[in-house]
Amino acid sequence: MKVKRYITKDVQEAMIKIKSELGRDAIILHTRKIKERGLKGFLKKPLVEVVAAVDSIEQNNAQPKYFVNSSPVKQNIIEKNKSSNVSSYDINNINKEIDSIKMMLSTVIDNMNKNSNTNNDGVLQKYEKCLMDKGVIKPVSDKILSIVRRQISISNENDSSIRNALKIILKDYLGNPYIISNNSRKQNVIIFVGPTGVGKTTTLAKLAAKQTIMNKRSVAFITADTYRIAAVDQLKTYSEILDVPLTVIYEPNEVKDAIEKYSDKDYIFIDTAGRNHRNKELLKEVTSILEYVESPEIFLLLSLTTSYKNIEDIIKSYQFLDDYSLIFTKADETSCFGNILNAKFITSKPISYLTTGQSVPDDIEIADIDKIVNMFVGD
Ligand SMILES: Nc1nc2c(ncn2[C@@H]2O[C@H](COP(=O)(O)OP(=O)(O)OP(=O)(O)O)[C@@H](O)[C@H]2O)c(=O)[nH]1
Ligand SMILES: [Mg+2]
C-alpha cells in the first residue's frame, strides 16, 4: 500500500495528480482545507490537502476511485491497512468520513421519500374526495387509503397505478358477494328484515321468482306481516302470479308449523313487517320468529337513499342478529353508493344483492364487486 499526501490549490488539481501518479485504483482517504501560517496565509486562498492510497501503482491514464462506500469497503480498507503503514489516525478519519457520508445519504433518501409521498398524497387526496363525494364517511376512506398508502412503493407512483391499488384494496374490502344458497339436499329458509318501506316484500318476490321461474325450484311464502292490511294482499298477489303457496302467521310460534307444512319445498321465503328501528319492542318480534326457525339465511335490507346516520342507527338496532347478509335497495334512485362501504365497515357482513327498480323479478342483481368498485374509482 502506497499512501501519498497532496497539497494543491483545489481538489480537481489533486485528482489530476493522483490519477497520473497512483492510477485508477487509488482511493481518497482524506481531504481537508488548509491555510498557510502567518499573514501570507491569511491573505491567500486556502489550499486543499488530499491523502490518497493505492495497493500498487498502475497505468497512468487510469481514473481514481472515490471512496464513498459503506461498511464492507470500509472493512476492506481496514484489512488492507493492517499490513500497511497507514496510521490509526488515518483510519479513524476514514471512519468518520464514511459515517458522515452515510448520514448524508440517509438524509438524501429521506428527502426523496418525503417528496414522493407528498406526490402520492396529492393523488390520494383526489381519491379521498372521490370516495367522500359518493357518501363514504371519513373513517372508512381513511382506513382504505391508509392501506393504499402502505402498499404503494416509496417511489413517485402515477395516477393509474394508485387507482389500480385502490381498486384491488376496495375489492378485497368488499369481499365476495353472498348469494342465497343453492343446496338442493336441504330446505333453504330465507328471511327478510329491515326498516319500513325499504323493499323487503318486493325483493322477496324478485328472488323467489328467480328460483321458481328460472331455476325451476319449489317455493313457498310465509308472511308475519299482518301489521298493515295491504301487506298480506301485496304478497298474496305475488303468490298468485308465481303460483306459490302462502301462509300468514299471526304469532311468532306459528312459523314452526308453517315451515313443517312446506317441508317438501326447496325454498321458504319469510316476509316480516317493516318496523320502526327505534322501537326496540317491535324489533323483538323478529327475534321471536327466529327462535322457531332452524338455521335461516337472514337478509337485512338497507335502502341506498337512506342517510348515513340512519343507516348507522338501523344497523345498531339489528345488532341482535348473529349472522346476516346485506341487500342494498333502490340503487336506481341515487348515485351515492357510499353507504355500501359504510355499512360494510360497521357490520363486516357480506354484501349480497343490489336492487335497481320496482320491476319484479328483473330489478335485482347479485352484488357485482367490480362494478361497485368502479362506481367509486372508475376510469
Ligand atoms: N325505485 C325503487 N323502488 C323500489 C325498489 N325496491 C322496492 N321499491 C319500492 O319501494 C316501495 C316499498 O316496497 P316494499 O317491498 O313494499 O317495501 P317493504 O320493506 O316490504 O315495506 P313494509 O313492508 O311496509 O315495511 C314499493 O313502492 C316498491 O315498489 C328499488 O330497488 N327501487
Ligand atoms: Mg313489506
Short mmCIF file of C-alpha atoms and ligand atoms in Angstrom, two decimals:
data_model
loop_
_atom_site.label_atom_id
_atom_site.label_comp_id
_atom_site.label_asym_id
_atom_site.label_seq_id
_atom_site.Cartn_x
_atom_site.Cartn_y
_atom_site.Cartn_z
CA MET A 1 0.00 0.00 0.00
CA LYS A 2 1.32 3.37 -1.03
CA VAL A 3 -0.10 6.42 0.73
CA LYS A 4 0.60 9.87 -0.57
CA ARG A 5 -0.34 13.36 0.59
CA TYR A 6 -1.07 16.09 -1.95
CA ILE A 7 -1.37 19.79 -1.24
CA THR A 8 -2.94 21.62 -4.16
CA LYS A 9 -4.95 24.76 -4.82
CA ASP A 10 -8.16 22.73 -5.31
CA VAL A 11 -9.49 19.14 -5.29
CA GLN A 12 -9.53 18.95 -9.07
CA GLU A 13 -5.81 19.60 -9.30
CA ALA A 14 -5.18 16.96 -6.63
CA MET A 15 -7.28 14.43 -8.60
CA ILE A 16 -5.30 15.01 -11.75
CA LYS A 17 -2.08 14.40 -9.85
CA ILE A 18 -3.42 11.32 -8.08
CA LYS A 19 -4.70 9.92 -11.34
CA SER A 20 -1.41 10.34 -13.07
CA GLU A 21 0.74 9.19 -10.16
CA LEU A 22 -1.28 6.49 -8.40
CA GLY A 23 -3.60 5.27 -11.17
CA ARG A 24 -7.28 4.31 -11.31
CA ASP A 25 -7.29 2.09 -8.23
CA ALA A 26 -6.26 4.92 -5.96
CA ILE A 27 -8.64 5.72 -3.14
CA ILE A 28 -9.11 9.06 -1.44
CA LEU A 29 -8.53 8.60 2.24
CA HIS A 30 -8.96 12.12 3.40
CA THR A 31 -9.46 15.71 2.19
CA ARG A 32 -9.37 18.98 4.11
CA LYS A 33 -8.79 22.67 3.54
CA ILE A 34 -5.57 24.11 4.95
CA LYS A 35 -4.22 27.61 5.33
CA GLU A 36 -0.60 28.65 5.27
CA ARG A 37 0.59 30.04 8.57
CA GLY A 38 1.14 33.79 9.13
CA LEU A 39 -0.05 36.90 7.35
CA LYS A 40 0.73 35.45 3.93
CA GLY A 41 -1.58 32.52 4.58
CA PHE A 42 -4.29 34.80 5.90
CA LEU A 43 -4.32 36.79 2.67
CA LYS A 44 -4.12 33.77 0.33
CA LYS A 45 -6.92 31.36 -0.67
CA PRO A 46 -6.86 28.13 1.41
CA LEU A 47 -5.17 25.09 -0.11
CA VAL A 48 -6.51 21.55 -0.23
CA GLU A 49 -4.84 18.56 1.38
CA VAL A 50 -5.76 15.22 -0.14
CA VAL A 51 -4.42 11.91 1.13
CA ALA A 52 -4.71 9.09 -1.36
CA ALA A 53 -3.64 5.47 -1.28
CA VAL A 54 -3.12 2.64 -3.72
CA ASP A 55 -2.09 -1.00 -3.41
CA SER A 56 0.23 -0.83 -6.37
CA ILE A 57 0.72 1.85 -8.97
CA GLU A 58 -0.99 1.16 -12.27
CA GLN A 59 -1.20 2.76 -15.67
CA ASN A 60 -1.10 6.49 -15.63
CA ASN A 61 -4.25 7.08 -17.66
CA ALA A 62 -6.46 5.37 -15.08
CA GLN A 63 -9.23 7.12 -13.09
CA PRO A 64 -9.02 7.33 -9.26
CA LYS A 65 -11.81 5.63 -7.32
CA TYR A 66 -13.80 7.79 -4.96
CA PHE A 67 -14.17 6.25 -1.58
CA VAL A 68 -17.79 6.79 -0.69
CA ASN A 69 -18.89 3.29 0.09
CA SER A 70 -20.24 1.53 3.14
CA SER A 71 -19.01 -0.94 5.69
CA PRO A 72 -17.75 -3.83 3.52
CA VAL A 73 -15.43 -1.46 1.69
CA LYS A 74 -14.51 0.19 4.94
CA GLN A 75 -13.64 -3.21 6.34
CA ASN A 76 -11.67 -3.96 3.22
CA ILE A 77 -9.60 -0.80 3.64
CA ILE A 78 -9.01 -1.56 7.29
CA GLU A 79 -7.90 -5.08 6.41
CA LYS A 80 -5.59 -3.75 3.75
CA ASN A 81 -4.21 -1.15 6.10
CA LYS A 82 -3.39 -3.70 8.76
CA SER A 83 -0.41 -4.67 6.74
CA SER A 84 0.40 -1.18 5.52
CA ASN A 85 1.92 1.83 7.10
CA VAL A 86 -1.32 3.90 7.29
CA SER A 87 -1.60 5.25 10.83
CA SER A 88 -4.57 4.65 13.14
CA TYR A 89 -5.12 8.40 12.90
CA ASP A 90 -5.85 7.99 9.16
CA ILE A 91 -8.17 5.02 9.75
CA ASN A 92 -10.15 6.99 12.34
CA ASN A 93 -10.53 9.81 9.87
CA ILE A 94 -11.71 7.41 7.17
CA ASN A 95 -14.30 6.00 9.55
CA LYS A 96 -15.51 9.48 10.44
CA GLU A 97 -15.81 10.43 6.79
CA ILE A 98 -17.70 7.24 5.96
CA ASP A 99 -20.09 7.85 8.84
CA SER A 100 -20.77 11.40 7.73
CA ILE A 101 -21.32 10.24 4.12
CA LYS A 102 -23.74 7.61 5.39
CA MET A 103 -25.65 10.28 7.30
CA MET A 104 -25.74 12.49 4.24
CA LEU A 105 -27.04 9.64 2.10
CA SER A 106 -29.77 8.73 4.55
CA THR A 107 -30.87 12.40 4.67
CA VAL A 108 -31.00 12.45 0.85
CA ILE A 109 -33.04 9.20 0.79
CA ASP A 110 -35.40 10.53 3.49
CA ASN A 111 -35.99 13.67 1.46
CA MET A 112 -36.63 11.62 -1.69
CA ASN A 113 -39.18 9.55 0.21
CA LYS A 114 -40.85 12.65 1.62
CA ASN A 115 -41.11 14.14 -1.85
CA SER A 116 -42.56 11.02 -3.42
CA ASN A 117 -45.04 10.55 -0.55
CA THR A 118 -46.10 14.15 -0.97
CA ASN A 119 -46.73 13.50 -4.66
CA ASN A 120 -48.62 10.28 -3.86
CA ASP A 121 -50.61 12.17 -1.24
CA GLY A 122 -51.80 14.59 -3.93
CA VAL A 123 -53.28 11.70 -5.92
CA LEU A 124 -54.63 10.03 -2.78
CA GLN A 125 -56.40 13.25 -1.80
CA LYS A 126 -58.11 13.20 -5.18
CA TYR A 127 -59.40 9.68 -4.48
CA GLU A 128 -60.37 10.61 -0.93
CA LYS A 129 -62.57 13.31 -2.46
CA CYS A 130 -63.95 10.78 -4.96
CA LEU A 131 -64.97 8.44 -2.11
CA MET A 132 -66.37 11.18 0.09
CA ASP A 133 -68.35 12.76 -2.76
CA LYS A 134 -70.09 9.39 -3.06
CA GLY A 135 -71.04 9.47 0.63
CA VAL A 136 -68.21 7.39 2.09
CA ILE A 137 -67.60 8.55 5.65
CA LYS A 138 -64.14 9.81 6.67
CA PRO A 139 -63.14 6.86 8.91
CA VAL A 140 -63.86 4.45 6.05
CA SER A 141 -61.98 6.44 3.43
CA ASP A 142 -59.08 6.92 5.90
CA LYS A 143 -58.97 3.19 6.52
CA ILE A 144 -58.95 2.32 2.83
CA LEU A 145 -56.46 4.98 1.81
CA SER A 146 -54.10 4.11 4.65
CA ILE A 147 -53.90 0.58 3.22
CA VAL A 148 -53.22 2.04 -0.23
CA ARG A 149 -50.54 4.31 1.25
CA ARG A 150 -48.85 1.32 2.88
CA GLN A 151 -48.96 -0.74 -0.29
CA ILE A 152 -47.72 1.69 -2.89
CA SER A 153 -43.96 1.90 -3.02
CA ILE A 154 -41.96 4.92 -1.88
CA SER A 155 -41.33 5.91 -5.46
CA ASN A 156 -43.45 8.52 -7.12
CA GLU A 157 -46.44 6.49 -8.33
CA ASN A 158 -48.62 7.65 -11.17
CA ASP A 159 -52.35 8.13 -11.01
CA SER A 160 -53.28 4.89 -12.74
CA SER A 161 -51.08 2.68 -10.54
CA ILE A 162 -52.56 4.30 -7.41
CA ARG A 163 -56.06 3.81 -8.79
CA ASN A 164 -55.31 0.15 -9.53
CA ALA A 165 -54.00 -0.35 -6.00
CA LEU A 166 -57.14 1.34 -4.65
CA LYS A 167 -59.38 -0.88 -6.78
CA ILE A 168 -57.69 -4.05 -5.52
CA ILE A 169 -57.98 -2.87 -1.92
CA LEU A 170 -61.66 -1.91 -2.32
CA LYS A 171 -62.37 -5.29 -3.88
CA ASP A 172 -60.68 -7.05 -1.03
CA TYR A 173 -62.52 -4.86 1.48
CA LEU A 174 -65.93 -5.64 -0.02
CA GLY A 175 -65.25 -9.37 -0.27
CA ASN A 176 -67.19 -11.90 -2.32
CA PRO A 177 -70.95 -11.49 -2.63
CA TYR A 178 -73.14 -13.91 -0.74
CA ILE A 179 -75.96 -15.36 -2.77
CA ILE A 180 -78.87 -17.41 -1.49
CA SER A 181 -77.83 -20.96 -1.06
CA ASN A 182 -78.46 -23.43 -3.83
CA ASN A 183 -78.31 -26.52 -1.68
CA SER A 184 -80.74 -28.99 -3.22
CA ARG A 185 -80.26 -31.52 -0.42
CA LYS A 186 -81.65 -29.27 2.27
CA GLN A 187 -84.52 -26.88 2.63
CA ASN A 188 -83.46 -23.24 2.47
CA VAL A 189 -85.36 -20.88 4.75
CA ILE A 190 -84.78 -17.26 3.86
CA ILE A 191 -85.97 -14.35 5.97
CA PHE A 192 -86.03 -10.67 5.08
CA VAL A 193 -85.77 -7.99 7.74
CA GLY A 194 -85.34 -4.23 7.68
CA PRO A 195 -87.00 -0.90 8.25
CA THR A 196 -90.36 0.13 6.84
CA GLY A 197 -90.69 0.56 3.11
CA VAL A 198 -87.12 -0.48 2.32
CA GLY A 199 -88.29 -3.05 -0.26
CA LYS A 200 -88.46 -6.32 1.70
CA THR A 201 -91.63 -7.71 0.07
CA THR A 202 -90.63 -6.63 -3.44
CA THR A 203 -87.11 -8.06 -3.06
CA LEU A 204 -88.51 -11.33 -1.67
CA ALA A 205 -90.77 -11.60 -4.72
CA LYS A 206 -87.84 -10.91 -7.09
CA LEU A 207 -85.63 -13.59 -5.55
CA ALA A 208 -88.47 -16.11 -5.24
CA ALA A 209 -89.42 -15.55 -8.89
CA LYS A 210 -85.86 -16.31 -9.98
CA GLN A 211 -85.90 -19.59 -8.06
CA THR A 212 -89.27 -20.74 -9.30
CA ILE A 213 -89.21 -19.46 -12.89
CA MET A 214 -85.54 -19.70 -13.84
CA ASN A 215 -84.23 -22.45 -11.54
CA LYS A 216 -87.47 -24.45 -11.51
CA ARG A 217 -87.24 -24.88 -7.74
CA SER A 218 -90.27 -25.28 -5.47
CA VAL A 219 -91.03 -22.26 -3.31
CA ALA A 220 -93.43 -21.29 -0.51
CA PHE A 221 -94.13 -17.95 1.17
CA ILE A 222 -94.77 -17.20 4.83
CA THR A 223 -95.60 -13.72 5.98
CA ALA A 224 -95.53 -12.43 9.51
CA ASP A 225 -96.57 -9.01 8.28
CA THR A 226 -100.13 -8.63 9.47
CA TYR A 227 -99.36 -5.14 10.70
CA ARG A 228 -100.72 -3.46 7.58
CA ILE A 229 -103.83 -4.81 5.88
CA ALA A 230 -102.35 -4.17 2.44
CA ALA A 231 -99.14 -6.06 3.30
CA VAL A 232 -100.74 -9.51 3.13
CA ASP A 233 -102.51 -8.57 -0.10
CA GLN A 234 -99.21 -7.46 -1.63
CA LEU A 235 -97.55 -10.83 -1.02
CA LYS A 236 -100.76 -12.67 -1.93
CA THR A 237 -100.65 -11.02 -5.34
CA TYR A 238 -97.09 -12.24 -5.92
CA SER A 239 -98.01 -15.73 -4.64
CA GLU A 240 -100.84 -15.92 -7.17
CA ILE A 241 -98.75 -14.63 -10.07
CA LEU A 242 -95.92 -17.05 -9.27
CA ASP A 243 -98.25 -19.87 -8.26
CA VAL A 244 -96.57 -20.22 -4.89
CA PRO A 245 -98.45 -21.17 -1.67
CA LEU A 246 -98.68 -18.56 1.09
CA THR A 247 -99.25 -18.90 4.82
CA VAL A 248 -99.98 -15.93 7.04
CA ILE A 249 -98.81 -16.22 10.64
CA TYR A 250 -100.22 -14.07 13.43
CA GLU A 251 -97.92 -15.20 16.27
CA PRO A 252 -94.20 -15.97 16.04
CA ASN A 253 -94.58 -19.57 17.21
CA GLU A 254 -96.86 -20.31 14.24
CA VAL A 255 -93.85 -20.12 11.95
CA LYS A 256 -92.71 -23.58 13.11
CA ASP A 257 -95.88 -25.31 11.87
CA ALA A 258 -95.84 -23.30 8.65
CA ILE A 259 -92.28 -24.42 7.90
CA GLU A 260 -93.24 -28.05 8.62
CA LYS A 261 -96.21 -27.69 6.29
CA TYR A 262 -93.81 -26.76 3.48
CA SER A 263 -91.23 -29.46 4.22
CA ASP A 264 -91.43 -30.58 0.58
CA LYS A 265 -90.37 -27.16 -0.74
CA ASP A 266 -86.84 -26.24 -1.75
CA TYR A 267 -87.19 -22.65 -0.58
CA ILE A 268 -89.31 -20.96 2.05
CA PHE A 269 -89.27 -17.16 1.88
CA ILE A 270 -90.40 -15.39 5.06
CA ASP A 271 -91.53 -11.76 4.93
CA THR A 272 -91.55 -9.66 8.08
CA ALA A 273 -93.27 -6.41 8.88
CA GLY A 274 -91.22 -3.28 8.42
CA ARG A 275 -90.65 -1.88 11.88
CA ASN A 276 -89.54 1.43 13.18
CA HIS A 277 -85.97 0.56 14.09
CA ARG A 278 -86.10 2.99 17.01
CA ASN A 279 -88.78 0.91 18.72
CA LYS A 280 -86.97 -1.97 20.40
CA GLU A 281 -90.21 -3.70 21.46
CA LEU A 282 -91.35 -4.02 17.85
CA LEU A 283 -87.98 -5.42 16.81
CA LYS A 284 -88.33 -8.22 19.38
CA GLU A 285 -90.89 -9.78 17.05
CA VAL A 286 -88.08 -10.70 14.61
CA THR A 287 -86.09 -12.32 17.44
CA SER A 288 -89.16 -14.33 18.47
CA ILE A 289 -89.72 -15.61 14.92
CA LEU A 290 -86.06 -16.57 14.59
CA GLU A 291 -86.30 -18.70 17.75
CA TYR A 292 -88.54 -21.07 15.79
CA VAL A 293 -86.52 -21.22 12.59
CA GLU A 294 -83.56 -23.55 12.26
CA SER A 295 -80.51 -22.00 10.56
CA PRO A 296 -82.23 -19.48 8.33
CA GLU A 297 -80.44 -17.26 5.84
CA ILE A 298 -81.15 -13.74 7.02
CA PHE A 299 -81.03 -10.69 4.79
CA LEU A 300 -81.00 -7.20 6.24
CA LEU A 301 -82.22 -4.71 3.68
CA LEU A 302 -80.91 -1.15 3.60
CA SER A 303 -82.01 1.49 1.16
CA LEU A 304 -79.24 3.41 -0.57
CA THR A 305 -81.43 6.51 -0.34
CA THR A 306 -81.13 6.48 3.47
CA SER A 307 -78.71 8.89 5.15
CA TYR A 308 -75.58 7.50 6.78
CA LYS A 309 -76.79 8.48 10.24
CA ASN A 310 -79.99 6.47 9.81
CA ILE A 311 -78.12 3.53 8.26
CA GLU A 312 -75.88 3.51 11.32
CA ASP A 313 -78.91 3.57 13.66
CA ILE A 314 -80.69 0.82 11.69
CA ILE A 315 -77.62 -1.43 11.78
CA LYS A 316 -77.24 -0.84 15.52
CA SER A 317 -80.85 -1.73 16.12
CA TYR A 318 -80.37 -5.07 14.33
CA GLN A 319 -77.26 -5.92 16.33
CA PHE A 320 -79.16 -8.77 17.95
CA LEU A 321 -78.83 -10.74 14.69
CA ASP A 322 -75.79 -13.01 14.71
CA ASP A 323 -75.35 -13.69 11.11
CA TYR A 324 -76.84 -11.97 8.12
CA SER A 325 -76.06 -10.56 4.70
CA LEU A 326 -76.77 -7.14 3.30
CA ILE A 327 -79.09 -6.27 0.46
CA PHE A 328 -78.96 -2.67 -0.76
CA THR A 329 -82.18 -1.46 -2.32
CA LYS A 330 -83.14 1.47 -4.52
CA ALA A 331 -79.72 1.74 -6.19
CA ASP A 332 -81.62 3.26 -9.13
CA GLU A 333 -82.66 6.25 -7.05
CA THR A 334 -79.22 7.53 -6.12
CA SER A 335 -75.66 7.99 -7.31
CA CYS A 336 -74.38 7.99 -3.72
CA PHE A 337 -73.18 4.49 -3.07
CA GLY A 338 -71.01 5.38 -0.08
CA ASN A 339 -73.32 3.56 2.31
CA ILE A 340 -72.29 0.26 0.75
CA LEU A 341 -68.76 0.82 2.05
CA ASN A 342 -70.02 2.41 5.27
CA ALA A 343 -72.38 -0.47 6.08
CA LYS A 344 -69.63 -2.98 5.32
CA PHE A 345 -67.35 -1.05 7.67
CA ILE A 346 -69.85 -1.16 10.55
CA THR A 347 -71.12 -4.72 10.07
CA SER A 348 -68.33 -6.64 8.30
CA LYS A 349 -71.19 -8.69 6.83
CA PRO A 350 -71.22 -10.00 3.26
CA ILE A 351 -72.94 -7.97 0.58
CA SER A 352 -75.49 -9.97 -1.37
CA TYR A 353 -77.69 -8.13 -3.83
CA LEU A 354 -78.46 -4.69 -5.14
CA THR A 355 -81.99 -3.86 -6.24
CA THR A 356 -82.34 -1.43 -9.06
CA GLY A 357 -86.03 -0.67 -9.51
CA GLN A 358 -89.61 -1.66 -8.80
CA SER A 359 -89.92 -4.25 -11.51
CA VAL A 360 -90.37 -7.87 -10.33
CA PRO A 361 -88.35 -10.02 -11.00
CA ASP A 362 -85.90 -8.08 -13.19
CA ASP A 363 -84.67 -5.25 -10.99
CA ILE A 364 -82.23 -7.15 -8.84
CA GLU A 365 -78.63 -8.22 -9.34
CA ILE A 366 -76.02 -10.11 -7.39
CA ALA A 367 -73.64 -7.51 -5.97
CA ASP A 368 -71.05 -7.18 -8.70
CA ILE A 369 -68.00 -6.14 -6.70
CA ASP A 370 -66.03 -4.93 -9.75
CA LYS A 371 -68.96 -2.78 -10.78
CA ILE A 372 -69.32 -1.36 -7.26
CA VAL A 373 -65.59 -0.57 -7.11
CA ASN A 374 -65.87 1.20 -10.48
CA MET A 375 -68.74 3.29 -9.13
CA PHE A 376 -66.21 4.75 -6.70
CA VAL A 377 -62.99 4.92 -8.67
CA GLY A 378 -63.93 4.07 -12.23
CA ASP A 379 -61.93 5.32 -15.21
N1 LIG B 1 -87.01 2.69 -7.05
C1 LIG B 1 -87.08 1.55 -6.39
N2 LIG B 1 -88.16 1.26 -5.67
C2 LIG B 1 -88.20 0.10 -5.01
C3 LIG B 1 -87.14 -0.83 -5.06
N3 LIG B 1 -87.47 -1.88 -4.28
C4 LIG B 1 -88.70 -1.61 -3.80
N4 LIG B 1 -89.14 -0.44 -4.24
C5 LIG B 1 -90.40 0.21 -3.95
O1 LIG B 1 -90.44 0.59 -2.59
C6 LIG B 1 -91.76 0.56 -2.12
C7 LIG B 1 -91.81 -0.28 -0.86
O2 LIG B 1 -91.51 -1.61 -1.22
P1 LIG B 1 -91.94 -2.83 -0.31
O3 LIG B 1 -91.39 -4.05 -0.95
O4 LIG B 1 -93.39 -2.80 -0.04
O5 LIG B 1 -91.14 -2.48 0.99
P2 LIG B 1 -91.25 -3.22 2.39
O6 LIG B 1 -89.93 -3.14 3.01
O7 LIG B 1 -91.83 -4.55 2.21
O8 LIG B 1 -92.27 -2.27 3.16
P3 LIG B 1 -93.01 -2.59 4.55
O9 LIG B 1 -93.49 -3.98 4.44
O10 LIG B 1 -94.10 -1.60 4.60
O11 LIG B 1 -92.02 -2.39 5.59
C8 LIG B 1 -92.61 0.00 -3.24
O12 LIG B 1 -93.21 1.05 -3.92
C9 LIG B 1 -91.59 -0.71 -4.13
O13 LIG B 1 -92.00 -0.76 -5.48
C10 LIG B 1 -85.99 -0.49 -5.83
O14 LIG B 1 -84.98 -1.21 -5.93
N5 LIG B 1 -86.02 0.72 -6.48
MG MG B 2 -93.44 -5.48 3.06
#
